[in-house]
CSV table of C-alpha atoms in Angstrom, one decimal:
chain,number,residue,atom,x,y,z
E,1210,MET,CA,22.3,104.8,-103.9
E,1211,GLY,CA,18.7,103.8,-104.7
E,1212,LYS,CA,16.5,105.0,-107.5
E,1213,ARG,CA,15.5,108.7,-107.2
E,1214,VAL,CA,11.9,109.4,-108.2
E,1215,GLY,CA,9.2,112.1,-107.7
E,1216,MET,CA,6.1,110.9,-106.0
E,1217,GLU,CA,3.3,112.0,-103.7
E,1218,VAL,CA,4.2,111.2,-100.1
E,1219,SER,CA,1.1,109.1,-99.5
E,1220,ILE,CA,1.9,107.0,-102.5
E,1221,ALA,CA,5.5,106.5,-101.4
E,1222,ALA,CA,4.3,105.5,-98.0
E,1223,ALA,CA,2.0,102.8,-99.6
E,1224,GLU,CA,4.9,101.6,-101.7
E,1225,ALA,CA,7.0,101.2,-98.6
E,1226,VAL,CA,4.2,99.1,-97.0
E,1227,LYS,CA,4.3,96.9,-100.1
E,1228,GLN,CA,8.1,96.6,-99.9
E,1229,ALA,CA,7.8,95.7,-96.2
E,1230,ASN,CA,5.8,92.6,-97.3
E,1231,VAL,CA,2.9,93.3,-95.0
E,1232,ASP,CA,0.4,90.4,-94.7
E,1233,VAL,CA,-2.7,92.3,-93.5
E,1234,ILE,CA,-3.9,95.9,-94.3
E,1235,SER,CA,-7.0,97.1,-92.5
E,1236,ALA,CA,-8.3,100.6,-92.8
E,1237,TYR,CA,-11.3,103.0,-93.1
E,1238,PRO,CA,-11.1,106.0,-95.4
E,1239,ILE,CA,-10.7,109.5,-93.7
E,1240,THR,CA,-9.0,112.6,-95.1
E,1241,PRO,CA,-6.1,113.1,-95.4
E,1242,GLN,CA,-4.8,109.5,-95.0
E,1243,THR,CA,-7.0,108.0,-97.7
E,1244,HIS,CA,-4.5,108.1,-100.5
E,1245,ILE,CA,-2.3,105.6,-98.7
E,1246,VAL,CA,-4.9,102.9,-98.3
E,1247,GLU,CA,-6.4,103.6,-101.7
E,1248,HIS,CA,-3.1,102.9,-103.4
E,1249,LEU,CA,-2.6,99.8,-101.2
E,1250,SER,CA,-6.0,98.5,-102.2
E,1251,GLU,CA,-5.1,98.9,-105.9
E,1252,ILE,CA,-1.7,97.1,-105.3
E,1253,VAL,CA,-3.4,94.2,-103.6
E,1254,ALA,CA,-6.3,94.0,-106.2
E,1255,ASN,CA,-3.8,94.0,-109.0
E,1256,GLY,CA,-1.9,91.1,-107.5
E,1257,GLU,CA,1.2,93.1,-107.0
E,1258,MET,CA,1.2,92.3,-103.3
E,1259,ASP,CA,0.4,89.1,-101.4
E,1260,ALA,CA,-1.8,90.5,-98.6
E,1261,GLU,CA,-5.3,90.6,-97.3
E,1262,PHE,CA,-7.0,94.0,-97.5
E,1263,PHE,CA,-9.9,94.7,-95.2
E,1264,CYS,CA,-12.0,97.8,-95.9
E,1265,VAL,CA,-13.9,97.8,-92.6
E,1266,GLU,CA,-16.9,99.8,-91.3
E,1267,SER,CA,-14.9,102.1,-88.9
E,1268,GLU,CA,-11.5,103.0,-87.6
E,1269,HIS,CA,-12.3,101.2,-84.3
E,1270,SER,CA,-12.7,98.0,-86.5
E,1271,ALA,CA,-9.6,98.8,-88.5
E,1272,LEU,CA,-7.3,98.6,-85.6
E,1273,SER,CA,-9.3,95.7,-84.1
E,1274,VAL,CA,-8.7,93.7,-87.2
E,1275,CYS,CA,-4.9,94.4,-86.9
E,1276,VAL,CA,-5.0,93.3,-83.3
E,1277,GLY,CA,-6.5,90.0,-84.3
E,1278,SER,CA,-4.2,89.5,-87.3
E,1279,GLU,CA,-1.1,90.5,-85.5
E,1280,ALA,CA,-1.9,88.2,-82.6
E,1281,THR,CA,-1.9,85.3,-85.1
E,1282,GLY,CA,1.6,86.3,-86.3
E,1283,ALA,CA,0.7,88.3,-89.5
E,1284,ARG,CA,2.6,91.5,-90.2
E,1285,SER,CA,-0.2,94.2,-90.1
E,1286,PHE,CA,-0.6,97.8,-91.1
E,1287,THR,CA,-3.3,100.5,-90.7
E,1288,CYS,CA,-3.5,104.3,-90.9
E,1289,THR,CA,-5.9,107.0,-89.9
E,1290,SER,CA,-6.4,110.7,-89.0
E,1291,SER,CA,-8.1,112.9,-86.6
E,1292,GLN,CA,-11.6,111.7,-85.6
E,1293,GLY,CA,-10.7,108.3,-87.0
E,1294,LEU,CA,-8.0,108.1,-84.3
E,1295,ALA,CA,-10.4,109.3,-81.7
E,1296,LEU,CA,-12.7,106.4,-82.6
E,1297,MET,CA,-9.8,104.0,-82.7
E,1298,SER,CA,-8.3,105.3,-79.4
E,1299,GLU,CA,-9.8,102.5,-77.3
E,1300,ILE,CA,-7.9,99.9,-79.3
E,1301,THR,CA,-4.6,101.7,-79.3
E,1302,TYR,CA,-4.3,100.9,-75.5
E,1303,ILE,CA,-5.2,97.3,-76.2
E,1304,ALA,CA,-2.6,96.9,-79.0
E,1305,SER,CA,0.3,98.1,-76.8
E,1306,GLY,CA,-0.9,96.3,-73.7
E,1307,LEU,CA,-0.9,93.0,-75.7
E,1308,ARG,CA,2.6,93.9,-77.1
E,1309,LEU,CA,1.6,93.6,-80.7
E,1310,PRO,CA,4.0,95.1,-83.2
E,1311,ILE,CA,1.5,96.8,-85.5
E,1312,VAL,CA,2.7,99.8,-87.5
E,1313,MET,CA,0.3,102.7,-88.1
E,1314,ILE,CA,0.8,105.9,-90.2
E,1315,LEU,CA,-1.1,108.8,-88.7
E,1316,ALA,CA,-1.7,111.6,-91.1
E,1317,ASN,CA,-2.1,114.3,-88.5
E,1318,ARG,CA,-5.2,116.4,-88.6
E,1319,THR,CA,-7.2,118.6,-86.3
E,1320,LEU,CA,-9.7,117.1,-83.9
E,1321,SER,CA,-13.2,118.7,-84.1
E,1322,ALA,CA,-15.0,120.9,-83.1
E,1323,PRO,CA,-15.3,123.1,-85.1
E,1324,LEU,CA,-14.9,120.7,-88.1
E,1325,SER,CA,-11.6,121.0,-89.9
E,1326,ILE,CA,-9.7,118.8,-92.2
E,1327,TRP,CA,-6.4,120.6,-91.9
E,1328,ASN,CA,-3.2,119.7,-90.1
E,1329,ASP,CA,-2.1,120.0,-86.5
E,1330,HIS,CA,-1.1,117.6,-83.8
E,1331,SER,CA,-4.2,117.5,-81.7
E,1332,ASP,CA,-5.1,114.0,-82.8
E,1333,VAL,CA,-1.9,112.3,-81.7
E,1334,MET,CA,-1.7,114.3,-78.5
E,1335,SER,CA,-5.1,112.8,-77.5
E,1336,ILE,CA,-3.4,109.3,-77.3
E,1337,ARG,CA,0.0,110.6,-76.1
E,1338,ASP,CA,0.1,108.0,-73.3
E,1339,CYS,CA,-1.2,104.9,-75.1
E,1340,GLY,CA,2.1,103.0,-74.9
E,1341,TRP,CA,3.1,103.1,-78.6
E,1342,ILE,CA,6.5,104.1,-79.9
E,1343,GLN,CA,5.9,107.4,-81.7
E,1344,PHE,CA,8.0,109.1,-84.4
E,1345,PHE,CA,7.5,112.5,-86.0
E,1346,THR,CA,8.6,112.9,-89.6
E,1347,GLU,CA,9.8,116.1,-91.2
E,1348,ASN,CA,9.5,115.1,-94.9
E,1349,GLY,CA,8.4,112.4,-97.3
E,1350,GLN,CA,11.7,110.6,-97.3
E,1351,GLU,CA,11.5,110.2,-93.5
E,1352,VAL,CA,8.0,108.8,-93.9
E,1353,TYR,CA,9.1,106.2,-96.4
E,1354,ASP,CA,12.2,105.2,-94.5
E,1355,HIS,CA,10.4,104.9,-91.2
E,1356,VAL,CA,8.0,102.2,-92.5
E,1357,PHE,CA,11.0,99.8,-92.6
E,1358,ILE,CA,12.6,101.2,-89.5
E,1359,SER,CA,9.3,100.8,-87.6
E,1360,TYR,CA,8.6,97.2,-88.6
E,1361,ARG,CA,12.2,96.0,-87.8
E,1362,LEU,CA,12.0,97.8,-84.4
E,1363,ALA,CA,8.5,96.8,-83.5
E,1364,GLU,CA,9.1,93.1,-84.3
E,1365,ASP,CA,12.4,92.9,-82.4
E,1366,ARG,CA,11.8,90.4,-79.6
E,1367,GLU,CA,13.3,92.8,-77.1
E,1368,VAL,CA,10.7,95.4,-78.1
E,1369,LEU,CA,7.4,94.0,-79.3
E,1370,LEU,CA,5.5,97.3,-79.2
E,1371,PRO,CA,3.3,99.0,-81.8
E,1372,VAL,CA,4.7,102.1,-83.6
E,1373,ILE,CA,3.0,105.3,-84.9
E,1374,ILE,CA,4.6,107.2,-87.7
E,1375,ASN,CA,3.3,110.8,-87.6
E,1376,MET,CA,3.2,112.7,-90.8
E,1377,ASP,CA,1.6,116.1,-91.2
E,1378,GLY,CA,-1.7,115.9,-93.1
E,1379,PHE,CA,-1.7,117.7,-96.5
E,1380,THR,CA,1.6,119.4,-95.6
E,1381,LEU,CA,3.3,116.1,-96.3
E,1382,SER,CA,0.5,113.6,-97.3
E,1383,HIS,CA,-0.6,115.3,-100.5
E,1384,VAL,CA,2.7,116.8,-101.6
E,1385,ILE,CA,5.0,115.5,-104.3
E,1386,GLU,CA,8.6,115.2,-103.2
E,1387,PRO,CA,11.8,113.6,-104.5
E,1388,PHE,CA,12.5,110.2,-102.9
E,1389,GLU,CA,15.4,107.8,-102.9
E,1390,MET,CA,13.7,104.4,-103.2
E,1391,ILE,CA,15.5,101.4,-101.7
E,1392,GLU,CA,16.1,98.2,-103.7
E,1393,GLN,CA,13.9,95.3,-102.6
E,1394,GLU,CA,16.9,93.1,-102.1
E,1395,LYS,CA,18.2,95.5,-99.4
E,1396,ILE,CA,14.8,95.8,-97.8
E,1397,ASP,CA,14.5,92.0,-97.5
E,1398,GLN,CA,17.9,91.9,-95.8
E,1399,PHE,CA,17.1,94.7,-93.5
E,1400,LEU,CA,13.5,93.4,-92.7
E,1401,PRO,CA,13.4,89.6,-92.6
E,1402,PRO,CA,10.0,87.8,-92.3
E,1403,TYR,CA,8.3,88.2,-89.0
E,1404,GLN,CA,8.8,85.4,-86.4
E,1405,PRO,CA,6.4,86.0,-83.6
E,1406,LEU,CA,7.3,85.1,-80.0
E,1407,HIS,CA,3.7,84.2,-79.1
E,1408,ARG,CA,0.7,83.8,-81.4
E,1409,LEU,CA,-2.8,82.5,-81.3
E,1410,HIS,CA,-3.0,79.1,-82.9
E,1411,PRO,CA,-5.4,76.2,-82.2
E,1412,ASP,CA,-2.6,73.7,-81.9
E,1413,LYS,CA,-1.0,75.6,-79.0
E,1414,PRO,CA,-3.7,77.7,-77.2
E,1415,VAL,CA,-2.6,80.8,-75.3
E,1416,THR,CA,-4.5,83.6,-73.6
E,1417,MET,CA,-4.0,87.3,-74.6
E,1418,GLY,CA,-5.5,90.2,-72.7
E,1419,ALA,CA,-7.2,88.2,-70.0
E,1420,PHE,CA,-8.9,89.9,-67.1
E,1421,ALA,CA,-6.5,91.4,-64.5
E,1422,LEU,CA,-7.4,91.8,-60.9
E,1423,PRO,CA,-6.2,94.9,-59.0
E,1424,SER,CA,-3.6,92.7,-57.3
E,1425,ILE,CA,-1.7,92.3,-60.6
E,1426,PHE,CA,-2.8,95.2,-62.8
E,1427,ALA,CA,-0.1,97.6,-61.5
E,1428,GLU,CA,2.6,95.0,-62.2
E,1429,THR,CA,1.4,94.7,-65.8
E,1430,LYS,CA,1.6,98.4,-66.4
E,1431,LYS,CA,5.0,98.6,-64.8
E,1432,ALA,CA,6.2,95.9,-67.2
E,1433,GLN,CA,4.7,97.8,-70.1
E,1434,GLU,CA,6.4,101.0,-69.0
E,1435,VAL,CA,9.8,99.3,-68.6
E,1436,ALA,CA,9.4,97.8,-72.1
E,1437,LEU,CA,8.7,101.2,-73.7
E,1438,LEU,CA,11.6,102.9,-71.9
E,1439,SER,CA,13.9,100.0,-72.6
E,1440,SER,CA,13.2,100.3,-76.3
E,1441,MET,CA,15.4,103.4,-76.6
E,1442,PRO,CA,18.7,101.4,-77.2
E,1443,LYS,CA,16.9,99.3,-79.8
E,1444,ILE,CA,15.6,102.5,-81.5
E,1445,LEU,CA,19.1,103.8,-81.8
E,1446,GLU,CA,20.4,100.5,-83.0
E,1447,THR,CA,17.7,100.2,-85.7
E,1448,TRP,CA,18.4,103.8,-86.9
E,1449,LYS,CA,22.1,103.0,-87.0
E,1450,ALA,CA,21.5,99.8,-89.1
E,1451,PHE,CA,19.3,101.7,-91.5
E,1452,GLY,CA,21.9,104.4,-91.8
E,1453,ASP,CA,24.6,101.9,-92.5
E,1454,MET,CA,22.4,100.5,-95.3
E,1455,THR,CA,21.3,103.8,-96.9
E,1456,GLY,CA,23.6,106.6,-95.6
E,1457,ARG,CA,20.6,108.3,-94.0
E,1458,TYR,CA,21.1,108.4,-90.3
E,1459,TYR,CA,18.4,109.4,-87.9
E,1460,SER,CA,18.4,110.4,-84.2
E,1461,PRO,CA,15.9,111.2,-81.5
E,1462,VAL,CA,16.7,114.9,-81.6
E,1463,GLU,CA,18.3,116.7,-84.6
E,1464,THR,CA,20.0,120.0,-84.3
E,1465,TYR,CA,20.6,122.8,-86.9
E,1466,LYS,CA,23.1,125.6,-86.2
E,1467,ALA,CA,22.4,125.0,-82.5
E,1468,GLU,CA,25.9,124.3,-81.0
E,1469,ASP,CA,26.7,128.0,-80.2
E,1470,ALA,CA,23.1,129.4,-80.2
E,1471,GLU,CA,21.8,131.5,-77.4
E,1472,THR,CA,18.2,131.1,-78.5
E,1473,LEU,CA,16.9,127.8,-79.8
E,1474,LEU,CA,13.6,127.1,-81.6
E,1475,ILE,CA,12.2,123.6,-80.8
E,1476,THR,CA,9.8,122.0,-83.4
E,1477,MET,CA,8.3,118.6,-84.2
E,1478,GLY,CA,7.2,117.5,-87.7
E,1479,SER,CA,7.3,119.2,-91.0
E,1480,CYS,CA,7.5,122.7,-89.7
E,1481,GLY,CA,11.2,122.1,-88.8
E,1482,GLU,CA,12.1,122.7,-92.4
E,1483,THR,CA,10.4,126.1,-92.5
E,1484,ALA,CA,11.9,127.0,-89.1
E,1485,SER,CA,15.4,126.2,-90.5
E,1486,VAL,CA,14.8,128.9,-93.2
E,1487,ALA,CA,14.0,131.4,-90.4
E,1488,VAL,CA,17.2,130.3,-88.6
E,1489,ASP,CA,19.3,131.0,-91.7
E,1490,ARG,CA,17.8,134.5,-92.1
E,1491,LEU,CA,18.5,135.3,-88.4
E,1492,ARG,CA,22.0,134.0,-88.7
E,1493,GLU,CA,22.6,136.3,-91.7
E,1494,GLU,CA,21.6,139.2,-89.4
E,1495,GLY,CA,24.2,138.1,-86.9
E,1496,ARG,CA,21.8,136.7,-84.4
E,1497,SER,CA,22.6,133.7,-82.3
E,1498,VAL,CA,19.7,131.4,-83.1
E,1499,GLY,CA,19.5,127.7,-83.8
E,1500,LEU,CA,17.0,124.9,-84.1
E,1501,VAL,CA,16.3,121.6,-82.3
E,1502,LYS,CA,13.9,119.1,-84.0
E,1503,ILE,CA,12.3,116.4,-81.9
E,1504,ARG,CA,11.9,113.2,-84.0
E,1505,LEU,CA,11.1,110.7,-81.2
E,1506,TRP,CA,8.0,111.6,-79.1
E,1507,ARG,CA,7.7,108.3,-77.2
E,1508,PRO,CA,9.8,107.2,-75.4
E,1509,PHE,CA,10.7,110.8,-74.9
E,1510,PRO,CA,14.4,111.6,-75.5
E,1511,PHE,CA,15.2,113.2,-72.2
E,1512,ASP,CA,19.0,112.8,-72.3
E,1513,GLU,CA,19.3,113.9,-75.9
E,1514,LEU,CA,17.1,117.0,-75.4
E,1515,LYS,CA,19.2,118.0,-72.4
E,1516,LYS,CA,22.4,117.7,-74.4
E,1517,ALA,CA,21.0,119.7,-77.2
E,1518,THR,CA,19.6,122.6,-75.2
E,1519,LEU,CA,21.4,123.2,-71.9
E,1520,GLY,CA,23.9,125.5,-73.5
E,1521,ALA,CA,21.3,128.0,-74.6
E,1522,LYS,CA,19.9,130.9,-72.7
E,1523,GLN,CA,16.3,130.6,-74.0
E,1524,LEU,CA,14.1,128.1,-75.8
E,1525,VAL,CA,11.2,129.0,-78.0
E,1526,VAL,CA,9.0,125.9,-78.2
E,1527,ILE,CA,6.5,125.6,-81.0
E,1528,ASP,CA,3.5,123.4,-80.3
E,1529,ARG,CA,1.0,122.3,-82.9
E,1530,ALA,CA,-1.7,121.5,-80.3
E,1531,ILE,CA,-3.4,123.2,-77.4
E,1532,SER,CA,-3.5,121.6,-73.9
E,1533,LEU,CA,-6.7,123.3,-72.9
E,1534,GLY,CA,-6.7,124.5,-69.3
E,1535,GLY,CA,-3.0,123.5,-68.9
E,1536,PRO,CA,0.3,125.4,-68.6
E,1537,GLY,CA,0.9,125.5,-72.4
E,1538,GLY,CA,1.3,123.1,-75.2
E,1539,PRO,CA,2.1,119.4,-74.7
E,1540,VAL,CA,5.6,119.6,-76.2
E,1541,ALA,CA,6.5,122.6,-74.0
E,1542,SER,CA,5.3,120.7,-70.9
E,1543,GLU,CA,7.6,117.8,-71.8
E,1544,VAL,CA,10.5,120.1,-72.4
E,1545,LYS,CA,10.0,121.8,-69.1
E,1546,ALA,CA,9.8,118.5,-67.3
E,1547,ALA,CA,12.9,117.2,-69.1
E,1548,LEU,CA,15.0,120.2,-67.9
E,1549,TYR,CA,13.4,120.7,-64.5
E,1550,GLY,CA,15.9,121.0,-61.6
E,1551,TYR,CA,18.9,122.2,-63.7
E,1552,ASP,CA,20.5,125.4,-62.3
E,1553,ALA,CA,21.5,126.5,-65.8
E,1554,ARG,CA,18.1,125.6,-67.4
E,1555,PRO,CA,17.2,128.0,-70.2
E,1556,SER,CA,14.1,130.2,-70.0
E,1557,ILE,CA,11.3,128.5,-72.0
E,1558,TYR,CA,8.7,130.5,-74.0
E,1559,ASN,CA,5.9,128.6,-75.7
E,1560,PHE,CA,3.9,129.4,-78.8
E,1561,VAL,CA,1.0,127.3,-80.1
E,1562,ALA,CA,1.2,128.0,-83.8
E,1563,GLY,CA,-0.2,126.6,-87.1
E,1564,ILE,CA,-3.2,124.9,-85.6
E,1565,SER,CA,-5.7,123.6,-88.1
E,1566,GLY,CA,-3.4,124.2,-90.9
E,1567,ARG,CA,-2.9,128.0,-90.5
E,1568,ASP,CA,0.2,128.9,-92.5
E,1569,VAL,CA,3.3,129.7,-90.5
E,1570,ALA,CA,6.0,131.3,-92.7
E,1571,PRO,CA,9.7,131.8,-91.9
E,1572,SER,CA,8.8,135.4,-91.1
E,1573,ASP,CA,6.4,134.2,-88.4
E,1574,TYR,CA,9.2,132.1,-86.7
E,1575,ILE,CA,11.3,135.2,-86.7
E,1576,LYS,CA,8.5,137.2,-85.1
E,1577,MET,CA,8.1,134.5,-82.4
E,1578,VAL,CA,11.8,134.6,-81.7
E,1579,ASP,CA,11.6,138.4,-81.4
E,1580,LYS,CA,8.6,138.3,-79.1
E,1581,ALA,CA,10.1,135.5,-76.9
E,1582,GLU,CA,13.4,137.3,-76.4
E,1583,ILE,CA,11.7,140.6,-75.5
E,1584,GLU,CA,9.3,138.8,-73.0
E,1585,ILE,CA,12.1,136.9,-71.4
E,1586,GLU,CA,14.2,140.0,-71.1
E,1587,GLU,CA,11.3,141.7,-69.4
E,1588,GLY,CA,11.0,138.9,-66.8
E,1589,ASN,CA,8.3,136.7,-68.4
E,1590,LYS,CA,10.6,133.6,-68.5
E,1591,GLU,CA,7.8,131.0,-68.8
E,1592,GLY,CA,5.4,132.6,-71.2
E,1593,TYR,CA,2.8,131.0,-73.3
E,1594,GLU,CA,0.5,132.3,-76.0
E,1595,ILE,CA,-1.4,131.2,-79.1
E,1596,TYR,CA,0.4,132.8,-82.0
E,1597,GLY,CA,-1.4,135.0,-84.5
E,1598,VAL,CA,-4.8,135.2,-82.9
E,1599,ARG,CA,-6.8,138.1,-84.5
E,1600,GLU,CA,-8.3,140.5,-82.0
């Protein structure tokens, strides 16, 4: 067992980056991710970490620096939020297309307009298809752990893809939680020094990201898609190795009291802990309700989700972002696609809830379950609504 301490989640994330022996940190301040890079800048300035820290002029530049440093073989880190990710979005596609194993923490925050600094998942959904492996964390321990998991996974020569660690802004980033810190000796064994397969070096020139004619572009995208889909076994292998080291085992989809449940709540991110309280209360009332928490967003865990949900009669999917003009929230759309064509597919009711940091209490999850079950019973089996909108 490691040392147990109380710490702000953002500070713990920075400490994990330090323990991961990152070579280059490049970032631009934006709420609510700033505490991570502020702490990292102090660590580097104090000589506690042998790394280069670049405080650049924009988020576009922050990830651009990481692309350059990672291409030379330097383990690189950045983080951002909301509009910062929007400005950075162009480079996210470049990083994955070049197969550069950068790790980024995204402190999820609402995209403007109107201006908001609070939490939802609209920022990450704007780059859903950028080609990065994407995790959603439920608590601070998961954020800390996934820094090490992400670097080991990203740098595996059978993967070589960048990774986003999503953590809910403020809900996690600014909250003090208990952590089990891992001894540096164990981290060094779990995460050895990075040995790049290809790197930019004047002694052995290579080309990265050259111009692609239409005659070969489709093939490059096919190769990128195969790489992302093929990362699933390595994700499972990395989680298993981490669990063997720490006793904390992770999976693409986690269930809570779901095995015999007729109704299942489906969540992503920190709201899963609140939803579990609602499940406990409903179970105390004798109602058959469980919870499915999606941890891996890309590559999407189709098989694991099917296994966790096909025994239920109805699913209540909670989205933290709106797909404007679409058939519901983005998570619900993925769930429907994953279960399409199954004769015994559950009915799927979708709520967009908690956008821009609006509080969603256990009682709200109970109300959503109540509403979904009534609507489905009355024949509205594919319903969608934004929860809690005042008239």
